[in-house]
């Protein structure tokens, strides 16, 4: 009793990669012993960009299996699927009455995703005009606009205190705090706590891509997936972008090579990292060796996850049991909060 409540989720849009693992999932695993944890699969959020009825269920299943394979323990943490908690969409409707269209339209993730969907490349183009235009109307859905409301409800309906997410989600958390404050002050209540991000000390990690870009991401096509098999994974690492190598002692490290060092720092020991940093500094480094080492160290993290994933993926009965128990627990608190919110807003029954 009295443990702080932790909640986080990942959208069901594919398989998880090293970025998701170091930015989110590995933190979930480390938190489950010390907090009252709820981790879920955001399938409703997946609908805001890629509604695909054939893929959705498989994607949800992938993430349940990846959560479990990476070490989330249903005895310690509540693991559930967002759409199994109908209280969430109901509170989402109610909270939307306190959210401005303007603040949603100014959200960075909305502008990015809307731009992508409309095929707009330049930052300067007036996306509002494009969105309002009849044709484009069809392509940017209202669900995408109200994405932050739904995310806020995921968090507020459980009255969560801590939300472990990557840096890219911080604006959404800021909005969640703003909506909580606004609701509380409008009705003169103290219903929702204001949640904060959580990291174990240090700055939030940003896992780089293998193609020289700053971020590993599903849509960037530069990912190492937790379930990549050994051959595929080695090939990806060996093909990672580098440069022609240092020619002068102490030369600055280029961005693509620094990315490889960042990945090595995440997966390897400090001694190994030092060895390659020193080899870079005195120009004796061979990128082939660095990559072989990196592939080995990544495999040490991912192979056990892959193995466990393969074991449980076919066990529908087990997966069903986990998320059924999770949904029941998640609904307990959610229905209590929803009831309170309805009362506060003046929604009362005649019968
Ligand atoms: P993607 O960017 O691949 O679509 P999501 O947006 O579904 O991934 O992110 C799920 C979680 O993983 C979020 O908490 C996000 O901050 C984290 N995350 C995603 N990519 C990275 C990365 N490259 N480095 C660190 N964290 C990441
Ligand atoms: N928006 C998050 C992402 O893209 C996923 C998410 C939905 C979430 N609801 C949440 C994360 C609530 C934490 C808490 O990664």
mmCIF file of N, CA and C in Angstrom, residues 17-19 207-225 228 236-237 240-241 259 263:
data_model
loop_
_atom_site.group_PDB
_atom_site.id
_atom_site.type_symbol
_atom_site.label_atom_id
_atom_site.label_comp_id
_atom_site.label_asym_id
_atom_site.label_seq_id
_atom_site.Cartn_x
_atom_site.Cartn_y
_atom_site.Cartn_z
ATOM 1 N N UNK A 17 11.813 -1.976 -31.096
ATOM 2 C CA UNK A 17 13.226 -1.904 -31.486
ATOM 3 C C UNK A 17 14.072 -1.459 -30.301
ATOM 4 N N UNK A 18 15.375 -1.350 -30.526
ATOM 5 C CA UNK A 18 16.272 -0.988 -29.419
ATOM 6 C C UNK A 18 15.953 0.374 -28.816
ATOM 7 N N UNK A 19 15.433 1.285 -29.638
ATOM 8 C CA UNK A 19 15.033 2.610 -29.139
ATOM 9 C C UNK A 19 13.907 2.487 -28.126
ATOM 10 N N UNK A 207 18.177 6.695 -28.550
ATOM 11 C CA UNK A 207 18.936 5.660 -29.252
ATOM 12 C C UNK A 207 19.040 6.043 -30.724
ATOM 13 N N UNK A 208 20.275 6.132 -31.253
ATOM 14 C CA UNK A 208 20.438 6.564 -32.642
ATOM 15 C C UNK A 208 20.144 5.451 -33.641
ATOM 16 N N UNK A 209 20.013 5.826 -34.907
ATOM 17 C CA UNK A 209 19.777 4.840 -35.968
ATOM 18 C C UNK A 209 21.091 4.299 -36.514
ATOM 19 N N UNK A 210 20.999 3.244 -37.347
ATOM 20 C CA UNK A 210 22.200 2.645 -37.929
ATOM 21 C C UNK A 210 22.598 3.344 -39.224
ATOM 22 N N UNK A 211 21.752 4.259 -39.663
ATOM 23 C CA UNK A 211 21.987 4.900 -40.961
ATOM 24 C C UNK A 211 22.634 6.276 -40.802
ATOM 25 N N UNK A 212 23.182 6.522 -39.625
ATOM 26 C CA UNK A 212 23.819 7.824 -39.409
ATOM 27 C C UNK A 212 22.867 8.861 -38.863
ATOM 28 N N UNK A 213 21.555 8.538 -38.824
ATOM 29 C CA UNK A 213 20.600 9.535 -38.311
ATOM 30 C C UNK A 213 20.544 9.480 -36.787
ATOM 31 N N UNK A 214 20.030 10.565 -36.215
ATOM 32 C CA UNK A 214 20.053 10.713 -34.764
ATOM 33 C C UNK A 214 19.099 9.822 -34.000
ATOM 34 N N UNK A 215 18.056 9.292 -34.667
ATOM 35 C CA UNK A 215 17.050 8.545 -33.897
ATOM 36 C C UNK A 215 16.644 7.252 -34.591
ATOM 37 N N UNK A 216 16.673 6.188 -33.797
ATOM 38 C CA UNK A 216 16.140 4.926 -34.305
ATOM 39 C C UNK A 216 14.628 5.019 -34.196
ATOM 40 N N UNK A 217 13.923 4.720 -35.290
ATOM 41 C CA UNK A 217 12.463 4.827 -35.250
ATOM 42 C C UNK A 217 11.830 3.936 -36.302
ATOM 43 N N UNK A 218 10.621 3.449 -35.977
ATOM 44 C CA UNK A 218 9.921 2.534 -36.878
ATOM 45 C C UNK A 218 9.788 3.112 -38.283
ATOM 46 N N UNK A 219 9.376 4.399 -38.331
ATOM 47 C CA UNK A 219 9.113 4.947 -39.651
ATOM 48 C C UNK A 219 10.393 5.335 -40.384
ATOM 49 N N UNK A 220 11.523 5.335 -39.678
ATOM 50 C CA UNK A 220 12.783 5.689 -40.328
ATOM 51 C C UNK A 220 13.426 4.498 -41.041
ATOM 52 N N UNK A 221 12.966 3.280 -40.741
ATOM 53 C CA UNK A 221 13.535 2.088 -41.393
ATOM 54 C C UNK A 221 14.994 1.850 -41.040
ATOM 55 N N UNK A 222 15.405 2.257 -39.853
ATOM 56 C CA UNK A 222 16.816 2.104 -39.463
ATOM 57 C C UNK A 222 16.941 1.339 -38.149
ATOM 58 N N UNK A 223 16.034 0.380 -37.946
ATOM 59 C CA UNK A 223 15.904 -0.229 -36.607
ATOM 60 C C UNK A 223 16.578 -1.585 -36.465
ATOM 61 N N UNK A 224 17.016 -1.830 -35.238
ATOM 62 C CA UNK A 224 17.335 -3.191 -34.817
ATOM 63 C C UNK A 224 16.164 -3.619 -33.952
ATOM 64 N N UNK A 225 15.455 -4.666 -34.389
ATOM 65 C CA UNK A 225 14.300 -5.127 -33.621
ATOM 66 C C UNK A 225 14.721 -6.140 -32.572
ATOM 67 N N UNK A 228 14.798 -9.551 -34.082
ATOM 68 C CA UNK A 228 15.643 -9.865 -35.252
ATOM 69 C C UNK A 228 16.435 -11.130 -34.970
ATOM 70 N N UNK A 236 22.685 -6.196 -40.290
ATOM 71 C CA UNK A 236 22.310 -4.780 -40.116
ATOM 72 C C UNK A 236 23.464 -3.991 -39.504
ATOM 73 N N UNK A 237 24.083 -4.571 -38.475
ATOM 74 C CA UNK A 237 25.158 -3.839 -37.791
ATOM 75 C C UNK A 237 26.367 -3.684 -38.722
ATOM 76 N N UNK A 240 26.049 -0.805 -41.033
ATOM 77 C CA UNK A 240 25.810 0.535 -40.473
ATOM 78 C C UNK A 240 26.760 1.564 -41.114
ATOM 79 N N UNK A 241 26.229 2.771 -41.246
ATOM 80 C CA UNK A 241 27.015 3.847 -41.868
ATOM 81 C C UNK A 241 28.211 4.224 -40.995
ATOM 82 N N UNK A 259 27.314 7.572 -33.324
ATOM 83 C CA UNK A 259 26.122 6.745 -33.098
ATOM 84 C C UNK A 259 26.499 5.325 -32.707
ATOM 85 N N UNK A 263 25.604 3.341 -29.206
ATOM 86 C CA UNK A 263 25.013 1.999 -29.090
ATOM 87 C C UNK A 263 25.903 1.082 -28.263
#
